Amino acid sequence: MLGRNVESNTTQGQIIADLFTAEGYKVTCVSSKINRVLRLAEIIKTLALGFRKFDSVLVETYSGMSFITADVTGFLCRMFRLPSIMILHGGNLPEFMRRYPRWTKRVLNRADVLVAPSDFLAKEIGDFGYEITVITNVIDLSLYAFRERSKIVPNLIWMRSFHSVYNPEMAVKVLAELRQTEPDATLTMAGNDKGLEREVKALVEKVGLSGAVRFAGFLDLEKKLKEFSAADIYINTNRIDNMPVSVVEARALGLPVVATNVGGLPYLIDNGENGFLSPSEDISAMVKNIKKLLDRPDLTQKISQNGRISAERSAWTAVRPAWERLIGEVLESRSSVKIDSPGLGNKYGRERIKDQL
């Protein structure tokens, strides 16, 4: 876990932990610390003192400095003979593995099974020789009231962190070009500042869009539902992506999605059927796709409806059986093998799971 903080996005680890707890499972969440060092210290302490009471360990695995957490946790799981499931996240992870092949191989080989939330990440990591189980990211679908869009106005919303990976400047440039033919178009930009918010605001001023762009800040779930429900089109301008939960949330609420064609998004969006894909950095192409939605209510209605159907695959009722089946199979596999046998790392992961979600 990456810590619970009112000014931070709720991670998939937190969501899954809460959903399993609500089902009656005993779940220990570690760590609630925001500081990276304190978080790692709490993870070590929790495993060292309580390993006898755990049946399995689910490790949220990210690239960058966060990979150290997976390294230490995986090592402790092997030492204490605890079955571990590493859940892979982030569109940067494949590149990180190419940069640090020996380190990442050592760490991932400690897991009993590797899980990815998208076919994209499963393929990319699978190219390194791993078998990957795909279990999609989850949302509590009951919280997302569907509103079908058909005849819409150019009321756009963008929600990611203000970081170069998410390319917030492109959203502003898309609005600027769109307003050449749609002068009433507006844009709401929401998310935490990761170093670029000031520059984006300066760009808004420079291109004369001060009255057309609203900065909503970080959105907790309640604010997110309100802002998304009020908008008509969700735009995703990422340069790198995996399976963005924000896209799933937007589609669950009926928002048509126009996104850049990067990372896992072409695995998530069937262009023209449940959303639109535009080449990365191609402002005119994204504007063209937005105008298709504005000009064709029948197409917008289809995409809104199909987007909701796609989002339903991420409902807990759909995802829970896959998790229960996987954890049960890992424990069964572990019980039939000598835990400290040489080369056990990722043994179960190499056995293809045929009955996947």
mmCIF file of C-alpha atoms in Angstrom:
data_model
loop_
_atom_site.group_PDB
_atom_site.id
_atom_site.type_symbol
_atom_site.label_atom_id
_atom_site.label_comp_id
_atom_site.label_asym_id
_atom_site.label_seq_id
_atom_site.Cartn_x
_atom_site.Cartn_y
_atom_site.Cartn_z
ATOM 1 C CA MET A 1 0.000 0.000 0.000
ATOM 2 C CA LEU A 2 1.104 3.548 -0.577
ATOM 3 C CA GLY A 3 -0.534 5.146 2.417
ATOM 4 C CA ARG A 4 -3.992 6.540 2.957
ATOM 5 C CA ASN A 5 -4.029 10.279 2.494
ATOM 6 C CA VAL A 6 -6.951 12.595 1.771
ATOM 7 C CA GLU A 7 -4.818 14.369 -0.826
ATOM 8 C CA SER A 8 -3.718 11.205 -2.634
ATOM 9 C CA ASN A 9 -5.436 8.869 -5.044
ATOM 10 C CA THR A 10 -6.715 5.657 -3.520
ATOM 11 C CA THR A 11 -4.505 2.851 -4.814
ATOM 12 C CA GLN A 12 -5.734 -0.491 -6.094
ATOM 13 C CA GLY A 13 -4.130 -2.127 -3.065
ATOM 14 C CA GLN A 14 -6.307 -0.053 -0.769
ATOM 15 C CA ILE A 15 -9.441 -0.716 -2.784
ATOM 16 C CA ILE A 16 -8.904 -4.489 -2.922
ATOM 17 C CA ALA A 17 -8.019 -4.614 0.784
ATOM 18 C CA ASP A 18 -11.216 -2.794 1.712
ATOM 19 C CA LEU A 19 -13.357 -4.966 -0.549
ATOM 20 C CA PHE A 20 -11.898 -8.200 0.835
ATOM 21 C CA THR A 21 -12.332 -6.922 4.387
ATOM 22 C CA ALA A 22 -15.981 -6.158 3.663
ATOM 23 C CA GLU A 23 -16.367 -9.777 2.492
ATOM 24 C CA GLY A 24 -15.137 -11.056 5.867
ATOM 25 C CA TYR A 25 -11.514 -11.817 5.026
ATOM 26 C CA LYS A 26 -8.817 -10.891 7.532
ATOM 27 C CA VAL A 27 -6.605 -8.365 5.778
ATOM 28 C CA THR A 28 -3.527 -6.619 7.128
ATOM 29 C CA CYS A 29 -2.697 -3.426 5.220
ATOM 30 C CA VAL A 30 0.847 -2.144 5.389
ATOM 31 C CA SER A 31 1.841 0.585 5.325
ATOM 32 C CA SER A 32 -0.224 3.647 6.116
ATOM 33 C CA LYS A 33 2.963 5.730 6.180
ATOM 34 C CA ILE A 34 3.441 8.258 3.392
ATOM 35 C CA ASN A 35 7.193 8.575 3.911
ATOM 36 C CA ARG A 36 8.960 5.891 1.864
ATOM 37 C CA VAL A 37 11.515 4.932 4.527
ATOM 38 C CA LEU A 38 8.948 4.754 7.339
ATOM 39 C CA ARG A 39 6.649 2.733 5.097
ATOM 40 C CA LEU A 40 9.357 0.176 4.354
ATOM 41 C CA ALA A 41 10.267 -0.052 8.042
ATOM 42 C CA GLU A 42 6.655 -0.800 8.931
ATOM 43 C CA ILE A 43 6.443 -3.469 6.226
ATOM 44 C CA ILE A 44 9.567 -5.184 7.584
ATOM 45 C CA LYS A 45 8.277 -5.026 11.156
ATOM 46 C CA THR A 46 4.846 -6.374 10.198
ATOM 47 C CA LEU A 47 6.240 -9.371 8.323
ATOM 48 C CA ALA A 48 8.952 -10.127 10.884
ATOM 49 C CA LEU A 49 6.596 -10.098 13.856
ATOM 50 C CA GLY A 50 3.462 -11.488 12.285
ATOM 51 C CA PHE A 51 4.485 -13.850 9.485
ATOM 52 C CA ARG A 52 2.996 -16.905 11.248
ATOM 53 C CA LYS A 53 -0.539 -15.526 10.972
ATOM 54 C CA PHE A 54 -0.423 -14.740 7.237
ATOM 55 C CA ASP A 55 -1.539 -17.161 4.526
ATOM 56 C CA SER A 56 -0.362 -15.068 1.578
ATOM 57 C CA VAL A 57 1.186 -11.698 0.799
ATOM 58 C CA LEU A 58 0.050 -9.443 -2.050
ATOM 59 C CA VAL A 59 2.788 -7.036 -3.095
ATOM 60 C CA GLU A 60 1.906 -3.912 -5.084
ATOM 61 C CA THR A 61 4.903 -3.677 -7.437
ATOM 62 C CA TYR A 62 5.907 -0.427 -9.150
ATOM 63 C CA SER A 63 9.021 0.728 -10.985
ATOM 64 C CA GLY A 64 11.490 3.338 -9.755
ATOM 65 C CA MET A 65 12.375 3.680 -6.091
ATOM 66 C CA SER A 66 9.172 1.861 -5.159
ATOM 67 C CA PHE A 67 10.701 -1.321 -6.577
ATOM 68 C CA ILE A 68 12.886 -1.459 -3.471
ATOM 69 C CA THR A 69 9.734 -2.234 -1.486
ATOM 70 C CA ALA A 70 8.985 -5.213 -3.726
ATOM 71 C CA ASP A 71 12.600 -6.343 -3.401
ATOM 72 C CA VAL A 72 12.625 -6.297 0.402
ATOM 73 C CA THR A 73 9.114 -7.708 0.748
ATOM 74 C CA GLY A 74 9.809 -10.531 -1.696
ATOM 75 C CA PHE A 75 13.023 -11.405 0.137
ATOM 76 C CA LEU A 76 11.210 -11.564 3.477
ATOM 77 C CA CYS A 77 8.432 -13.707 2.009
ATOM 78 C CA ARG A 78 10.975 -16.225 0.778
ATOM 79 C CA MET A 79 12.788 -16.167 4.132
ATOM 80 C CA PHE A 80 9.568 -16.730 6.072
ATOM 81 C CA ARG A 81 8.234 -19.182 3.464
ATOM 82 C CA LEU A 82 5.178 -17.068 2.743
ATOM 83 C CA PRO A 83 3.414 -17.392 -0.627
ATOM 84 C CA SER A 84 3.659 -14.066 -2.434
ATOM 85 C CA ILE A 85 1.716 -12.567 -5.317
ATOM 86 C CA MET A 86 3.304 -9.560 -6.993
ATOM 87 C CA ILE A 87 0.793 -7.224 -8.627
ATOM 88 C CA LEU A 88 2.531 -5.283 -11.400
ATOM 89 C CA HIS A 89 1.611 -1.649 -12.044
ATOM 90 C CA GLY A 90 2.635 1.207 -14.285
ATOM 91 C CA GLY A 91 3.359 1.695 -17.952
ATOM 92 C CA ASN A 92 7.008 2.442 -17.056
ATOM 93 C CA LEU A 93 7.665 -1.009 -15.614
ATOM 94 C CA PRO A 94 8.747 -2.707 -18.901
ATOM 95 C CA GLU A 95 11.316 0.025 -19.574
ATOM 96 C CA PHE A 96 12.494 -0.200 -15.980
ATOM 97 C CA MET A 97 13.047 -3.940 -16.465
ATOM 98 C CA ARG A 98 15.088 -3.292 -19.593
ATOM 99 C CA ARG A 99 17.277 -0.828 -17.681
ATOM 100 C CA TYR A 100 17.780 -3.107 -14.658
ATOM 101 C CA PRO A 101 17.416 -6.685 -15.952
ATOM 102 C CA ARG A 102 19.401 -8.473 -13.239
ATOM 103 C CA TRP A 103 17.716 -6.674 -10.357
ATOM 104 C CA THR A 104 14.184 -7.030 -11.682
ATOM 105 C CA LYS A 105 14.689 -10.684 -12.592
ATOM 106 C CA ARG A 106 15.935 -11.473 -9.098
ATOM 107 C CA VAL A 107 12.954 -9.782 -7.498
ATOM 108 C CA LEU A 108 10.208 -11.104 -9.781
ATOM 109 C CA ASN A 109 11.561 -14.649 -9.592
ATOM 110 C CA ARG A 110 10.798 -14.662 -5.857
ATOM 111 C CA ALA A 111 7.055 -14.406 -6.472
ATOM 112 C CA ASP A 112 4.817 -17.449 -6.661
ATOM 113 C CA VAL A 113 2.743 -15.696 -9.299
ATOM 114 C CA LEU A 114 2.763 -12.386 -11.141
ATOM 115 C CA VAL A 115 -0.464 -10.469 -11.769
ATOM 116 C CA ALA A 116 -1.015 -7.591 -14.194
ATOM 117 C CA PRO A 117 -4.172 -5.486 -14.560
ATOM 118 C CA SER A 118 -3.964 -5.322 -18.353
ATOM 119 C CA ASP A 119 -3.174 -7.458 -21.381
ATOM 120 C CA PHE A 120 -0.682 -4.779 -22.382
ATOM 121 C CA LEU A 121 1.442 -5.172 -19.267
ATOM 122 C CA ALA A 122 1.059 -8.958 -19.375
ATOM 123 C CA LYS A 123 2.453 -8.997 -22.910
ATOM 124 C CA GLU A 124 5.273 -6.553 -22.173
ATOM 125 C CA ILE A 125 6.407 -8.411 -19.043
ATOM 126 C CA GLY A 126 5.704 -11.752 -20.696
ATOM 127 C CA ASP A 127 8.308 -10.885 -23.324
ATOM 128 C CA PHE A 128 10.901 -11.218 -20.550
ATOM 129 C CA GLY A 129 9.933 -14.866 -20.152
ATOM 130 C CA TYR A 130 7.272 -14.654 -17.429
ATOM 131 C CA GLU A 131 3.783 -16.098 -17.312
ATOM 132 C CA ILE A 132 1.391 -13.378 -16.192
ATOM 133 C CA THR A 133 -2.139 -13.700 -14.811
ATOM 134 C CA VAL A 134 -4.401 -10.858 -15.897
ATOM 135 C CA ILE A 135 -6.869 -9.566 -13.307
ATOM 136 C CA THR A 136 -8.260 -6.176 -14.185
ATOM 137 C CA ASN A 137 -8.235 -3.180 -11.865
ATOM 138 C CA VAL A 138 -11.394 -2.921 -9.801
ATOM 139 C CA ILE A 139 -13.914 -0.219 -8.986
ATOM 140 C CA ASP A 140 -17.003 -0.315 -6.784
ATOM 141 C CA LEU A 141 -19.422 0.011 -9.674
ATOM 142 C CA SER A 142 -22.372 0.693 -7.368
ATOM 143 C CA LEU A 143 -20.900 4.152 -6.663
ATOM 144 C CA TYR A 144 -20.855 5.179 -10.337
ATOM 145 C CA ALA A 145 -24.297 6.262 -11.536
ATOM 146 C CA PHE A 146 -24.473 5.877 -15.307
ATOM 147 C CA ARG A 147 -25.725 8.860 -17.333
ATOM 148 C CA GLU A 148 -26.014 8.135 -21.016
ATOM 149 C CA ARG A 149 -24.551 10.812 -23.295
ATOM 150 C CA SER A 150 -25.842 11.419 -26.803
ATOM 151 C CA LYS A 151 -26.341 15.066 -27.770
ATOM 152 C CA ILE A 152 -23.559 16.761 -25.850
ATOM 153 C CA VAL A 153 -21.778 20.095 -25.523
ATOM 154 C CA PRO A 154 -17.963 20.563 -25.565
ATOM 155 C CA ASN A 155 -17.579 20.374 -21.787
ATOM 156 C CA LEU A 156 -14.243 18.547 -21.356
ATOM 157 C CA ILE A 157 -12.615 17.147 -18.246
ATOM 158 C CA TRP A 158 -8.993 16.046 -17.737
ATOM 159 C CA MET A 159 -7.865 14.369 -14.521
ATOM 160 C CA ARG A 160 -4.326 13.146 -13.862
ATOM 161 C CA SER A 161 -1.336 14.505 -11.958
ATOM 162 C CA PHE A 162 0.372 17.605 -13.366
ATOM 163 C CA HIS A 163 3.445 15.675 -14.519
ATOM 164 C CA SER A 164 5.156 15.372 -17.889
ATOM 165 C CA VAL A 165 4.100 11.720 -18.215
ATOM 166 C CA TYR A 166 0.456 12.834 -18.260
ATOM 167 C CA ASN A 167 1.102 15.701 -20.713
ATOM 168 C CA PRO A 168 -1.342 18.262 -19.273
ATOM 169 C CA GLU A 169 -0.153 20.909 -21.746
ATOM 170 C CA MET A 170 -1.707 18.889 -24.552
ATOM 171 C CA ALA A 171 -5.137 19.198 -22.933
ATOM 172 C CA VAL A 172 -4.839 23.004 -23.001
ATOM 173 C CA LYS A 173 -3.682 22.995 -26.625
ATOM 174 C CA VAL A 174 -6.571 20.699 -27.581
ATOM 175 C CA LEU A 175 -9.027 23.150 -26.048
ATOM 176 C CA ALA A 176 -7.388 26.083 -27.830
ATOM 177 C CA GLU A 177 -7.779 24.405 -31.224
ATOM 178 C CA LEU A 178 -11.278 23.146 -30.466
ATOM 179 C CA ARG A 179 -12.466 26.649 -29.571
ATOM 180 C CA GLN A 180 -11.659 27.832 -33.104
ATOM 181 C CA THR A 181 -14.865 26.086 -34.189
ATOM 182 C CA GLU A 182 -16.511 25.554 -30.770
ATOM 183 C CA PRO A 183 -16.103 28.912 -28.999
ATOM 184 C CA ASP A 184 -18.090 27.786 -25.957
ATOM 185 C CA ALA A 185 -15.856 24.786 -25.236
ATOM 186 C CA THR A 186 -14.568 24.518 -21.657
ATOM 187 C CA LEU A 187 -12.045 22.374 -19.825
ATOM 188 C CA THR A 188 -11.839 21.277 -16.191
ATOM 189 C CA MET A 189 -8.372 20.135 -15.116
ATOM 190 C CA ALA A 190 -8.022 18.183 -11.877
ATOM 191 C CA GLY A 191 -5.239 16.401 -10.033
ATOM 192 C CA ASN A 192 -2.231 16.803 -7.781
ATOM 193 C CA ASP A 193 0.640 19.052 -8.762
ATOM 194 C CA LYS A 194 3.778 17.062 -9.602
ATOM 195 C CA GLY A 195 5.740 20.076 -10.776
ATOM 196 C CA LEU A 196 3.877 21.300 -13.853
ATOM 197 C CA GLU A 197 0.717 22.991 -12.609
ATOM 198 C CA ARG A 198 2.269 26.464 -12.594
ATOM 199 C CA GLU A 199 3.512 26.013 -16.163
ATOM 200 C CA VAL A 200 0.122 24.783 -17.307
ATOM 201 C CA LYS A 201 -1.615 27.772 -15.739
ATOM 202 C CA ALA A 202 0.895 30.063 -17.455
ATOM 203 C CA LEU A 203 0.116 28.367 -20.779
ATOM 204 C CA VAL A 204 -3.602 28.920 -20.207
ATOM 205 C CA GLU A 205 -2.937 32.623 -19.722
ATOM 206 C CA LYS A 206 -0.647 32.781 -22.747
ATOM 207 C CA VAL A 207 -3.191 31.302 -25.163
ATOM 208 C CA GLY A 208 -6.037 33.406 -23.754
ATOM 209 C CA LEU A 209 -8.090 30.628 -22.151
ATOM 210 C CA SER A 210 -8.349 31.953 -18.606
ATOM 211 C CA GLY A 211 -12.130 32.041 -18.718
ATOM 212 C CA ALA A 212 -12.421 28.620 -20.316
ATOM 213 C CA VAL A 213 -10.185 26.482 -18.084
ATOM 214 C CA ARG A 214 -10.990 25.699 -14.466
ATOM 215 C CA PHE A 215 -8.494 24.086 -12.100
ATOM 216 C CA ALA A 216 -10.418 21.885 -9.662
ATOM 217 C CA GLY A 217 -7.498 20.592 -7.571
ATOM 218 C CA PHE A 218 -7.322 17.062 -6.210
ATOM 219 C CA LEU A 219 -10.619 15.196 -6.439
ATOM 220 C CA ASP A 220 -11.584 12.699 -3.759
ATOM 221 C CA LEU A 221 -14.228 10.163 -4.748
ATOM 222 C CA GLU A 222 -17.175 12.405 -3.909
ATOM 223 C CA LYS A 223 -15.791 15.362 -5.858
ATOM 224 C CA LYS A 224 -14.725 13.105 -8.716
ATOM 225 C CA LEU A 225 -18.222 11.696 -9.119
ATOM 226 C CA LYS A 226 -19.645 15.215 -9.124
ATOM 227 C CA GLU A 227 -17.172 16.622 -11.669
ATOM 228 C CA PHE A 228 -17.302 13.608 -13.985
ATOM 229 C CA SER A 229 -21.098 13.516 -13.900
ATOM 230 C CA ALA A 230 -21.269 17.185 -14.918
ATOM 231 C CA ALA A 231 -18.853 16.808 -17.851
ATOM 232 C CA ASP A 232 -19.543 15.453 -21.337
ATOM 233 C CA ILE A 233 -16.151 14.208 -22.609
ATOM 234 C CA TYR A 234 -13.130 12.832 -20.762
ATOM 235 C CA ILE A 235 -9.753 13.421 -22.422
ATOM 236 C CA ASN A 236 -6.639 11.427 -21.549
ATOM 237 C CA THR A 237 -3.388 12.898 -22.910
ATOM 238 C CA ASN A 238 -0.789 10.543 -21.421
ATOM 239 C CA ARG A 239 2.554 9.830 -23.030
ATOM 240 C CA ILE A 240 2.842 6.552 -21.087
ATOM 241 C CA ASP A 241 0.008 4.538 -19.592
ATOM 242 C CA ASN A 242 -1.058 1.060 -18.510
ATOM 243 C CA MET A 243 -4.708 0.600 -17.479
ATOM 244 C CA PRO A 244 -5.776 3.990 -16.097
ATOM 245 C CA VAL A 245 -8.533 3.604 -13.518
ATOM 246 C CA SER A 246 -9.665 7.144 -14.327
ATOM 247 C CA VAL A 247 -10.664 5.968 -17.806
ATOM 248 C CA VAL A 248 -12.632 3.065 -16.313
ATOM 249 C CA GLU A 249 -14.342 5.477 -13.905
ATOM 250 C CA ALA A 250 -15.233 7.906 -16.676
ATOM 251 C CA ARG A 251 -16.772 5.166 -18.784
ATOM 252 C CA ALA A 252 -18.671 3.778 -15.790
ATOM 253 C CA LEU A 253 -20.356 7.188 -15.495
ATOM 254 C CA GLY A 254 -21.169 7.271 -19.210
ATOM 255 C CA LEU A 255 -18.475 9.742 -20.240
ATOM 256 C CA PRO A 256 -17.128 9.182 -23.765
ATOM 257 C CA VAL A 257 -13.335 8.925 -23.593
ATOM 258 C CA VAL A 258 -10.876 10.381 -26.087
ATOM 259 C CA ALA A 259 -7.347 9.196 -25.287
ATOM 260 C CA THR A 260 -3.850 9.018 -26.699
ATOM 261 C CA ASN A 261 -2.956 5.707 -28.295
ATOM 262 C CA VAL A 262 -0.183 4.712 -25.883
ATOM 263 C CA GLY A 263 0.703 1.774 -23.634
ATOM 264 C CA GLY A 264 -2.292 -0.239 -22.534
ATOM 265 C CA LEU A 265 -4.958 2.111 -23.868
ATOM 266 C CA PRO A 266 -5.420 0.318 -27.228
ATOM 267 C CA TYR A 267 -6.052 -2.825 -25.168
ATOM 268 C CA LEU A 268 -8.679 -0.937 -23.175
ATOM 269 C CA ILE A 269 -10.311 1.118 -25.931
ATOM 270 C CA ASP A 270 -11.725 -0.273 -29.168
ATOM 271 C CA ASN A 271 -11.403 2.820 -31.359
ATOM 272 C CA GLY A 272 -14.791 4.127 -32.462
ATOM 273 C CA GLU A 273 -16.693 1.517 -30.439
ATOM 274 C CA ASN A 274 -16.215 2.314 -26.754
ATOM 275 C CA GLY A 275 -13.966 5.369 -27.045
ATOM 276 C CA PHE A 276 -11.573 7.136 -29.381
ATOM 277 C CA LEU A 277 -7.796 6.836 -29.722
ATOM 278 C CA SER A 278 -5.549 9.597 -31.048
ATOM 279 C CA PRO A 279 -1.813 9.434 -31.751
ATOM 280 C CA SER A 280 0.322 10.691 -28.883
ATOM 281 C CA GLU A 281 1.006 14.460 -29.114
ATOM 282 C CA ASP A 282 -1.384 14.800 -32.078
ATOM 283 C CA ILE A 283 -3.579 17.713 -31.021
ATOM 284 C CA SER A 284 -5.514 17.955 -34.286
ATOM 285 C CA ALA A 285 -6.362 14.241 -34.251
ATOM 286 C CA MET A 286 -7.764 14.501 -30.731
ATOM 287 C CA VAL A 287 -9.798 17.567 -31.685
ATOM 288 C CA LYS A 288 -11.143 15.706 -34.712
ATOM 289 C CA ASN A 289 -12.291 12.832 -32.499
ATOM 290 C CA ILE A 290 -13.946 15.239 -30.056
ATOM 291 C CA LYS A 291 -15.838 16.866 -32.934
ATOM 292 C CA LYS A 292 -17.097 13.456 -34.061
ATOM 293 C CA LEU A 293 -18.743 13.114 -30.657
ATOM 294 C CA LEU A 294 -20.211 16.609 -30.877
ATOM 295 C CA ASP A 295 -21.541 16.150 -34.412
ATOM 296 C CA ARG A 296 -22.917 12.624 -34.145
ATOM 297 C CA PRO A 297 -25.282 11.954 -31.215
ATOM 298 C CA ASP A 298 -25.846 8.377 -32.404
ATOM 299 C CA LEU A 299 -22.107 7.628 -32.242
ATOM 300 C CA THR A 300 -21.774 9.341 -28.877
ATOM 301 C CA GLN A 301 -24.666 7.300 -27.503
ATOM 302 C CA LYS A 302 -23.090 4.056 -28.715
ATOM 303 C CA ILE A 303 -19.715 4.917 -27.194
ATOM 304 C CA SER A 304 -21.338 5.974 -23.911
ATOM 305 C CA GLN A 305 -23.284 2.711 -23.669
ATOM 306 C CA ASN A 306 -20.372 0.495 -24.717
ATOM 307 C CA GLY A 307 -18.059 2.313 -22.329
ATOM 308 C CA ARG A 308 -20.321 1.420 -19.425
ATOM 309 C CA ILE A 309 -20.413 -2.214 -20.536
ATOM 310 C CA SER A 310 -16.602 -2.232 -20.654
ATOM 311 C CA ALA A 311 -16.406 -0.671 -17.175
ATOM 312 C CA GLU A 312 -18.614 -3.434 -15.790
ATOM 313 C CA ARG A 313 -15.746 -5.875 -16.327
ATOM 314 C CA SER A 314 -13.961 -4.021 -13.518
ATOM 315 C CA ALA A 315 -16.822 -4.423 -11.043
ATOM 316 C CA TRP A 316 -15.960 -6.249 -7.828
ATOM 317 C CA THR A 317 -18.562 -8.910 -8.589
ATOM 318 C CA ALA A 318 -16.585 -9.737 -11.750
ATOM 319 C CA VAL A 319 -13.085 -9.415 -10.288
ATOM 320 C CA ARG A 320 -13.557 -11.052 -6.894
ATOM 321 C CA PRO A 321 -13.901 -14.658 -8.198
ATOM 322 C CA ALA A 322 -10.644 -14.301 -10.132
ATOM 323 C CA TRP A 323 -8.778 -13.190 -6.997
ATOM 324 C CA GLU A 324 -10.304 -15.915 -4.838
ATOM 325 C CA ARG A 325 -9.491 -18.567 -7.420
ATOM 326 C CA LEU A 326 -5.922 -17.331 -7.859
ATOM 327 C CA ILE A 327 -5.093 -17.127 -4.153
ATOM 328 C CA GLY A 328 -6.638 -20.554 -3.579
ATOM 329 C CA GLU A 329 -4.576 -22.081 -6.380
ATOM 330 C CA VAL A 330 -1.377 -20.474 -5.110
ATOM 331 C CA LEU A 331 -1.938 -21.862 -1.616
ATOM 332 C CA GLU A 332 -2.811 -25.288 -2.994
ATOM 333 C CA SER A 333 0.284 -25.275 -5.207
ATOM 334 C CA ARG A 334 2.486 -24.236 -2.292
ATOM 335 C CA SER A 335 1.101 -26.967 -0.044
ATOM 336 C CA SER A 336 2.053 -29.630 -2.594
ATOM 337 C CA VAL A 337 5.674 -28.462 -3.021
ATOM 338 C CA LYS A 338 8.582 -28.338 -0.626
ATOM 339 C CA ILE A 339 8.836 -24.607 0.069
ATOM 340 C CA ASP A 340 12.597 -24.405 0.300
ATOM 341 C CA SER A 341 13.305 -26.406 -2.822
ATOM 342 C CA PRO A 342 15.900 -24.730 -5.109
ATOM 343 C CA GLY A 343 14.567 -22.530 -7.849
ATOM 344 C CA LEU A 344 11.014 -22.404 -6.546
ATOM 345 C CA GLY A 345 10.724 -18.713 -7.371
ATOM 346 C CA ASN A 346 7.795 -18.095 -9.707
ATOM 347 C CA LYS A 347 7.102 -21.833 -9.987
ATOM 348 C CA TYR A 348 3.373 -21.317 -9.897
ATOM 349 C CA GLY A 349 3.683 -18.343 -12.239
ATOM 350 C CA ARG A 350 5.116 -20.628 -14.896
ATOM 351 C CA GLU A 351 2.013 -22.807 -14.787
ATOM 352 C CA ARG A 352 -0.436 -21.185 -17.156
ATOM 353 C CA ILE A 353 -3.763 -20.362 -15.527
ATOM 354 C CA LYS A 354 -6.292 -21.455 -18.100
ATOM 355 C CA ASP A 355 -9.422 -20.187 -16.358
ATOM 356 C CA GLN A 356 -8.690 -16.481 -16.222
ATOM 357 C CA LEU A 357 -11.042 -13.591 -15.937
#
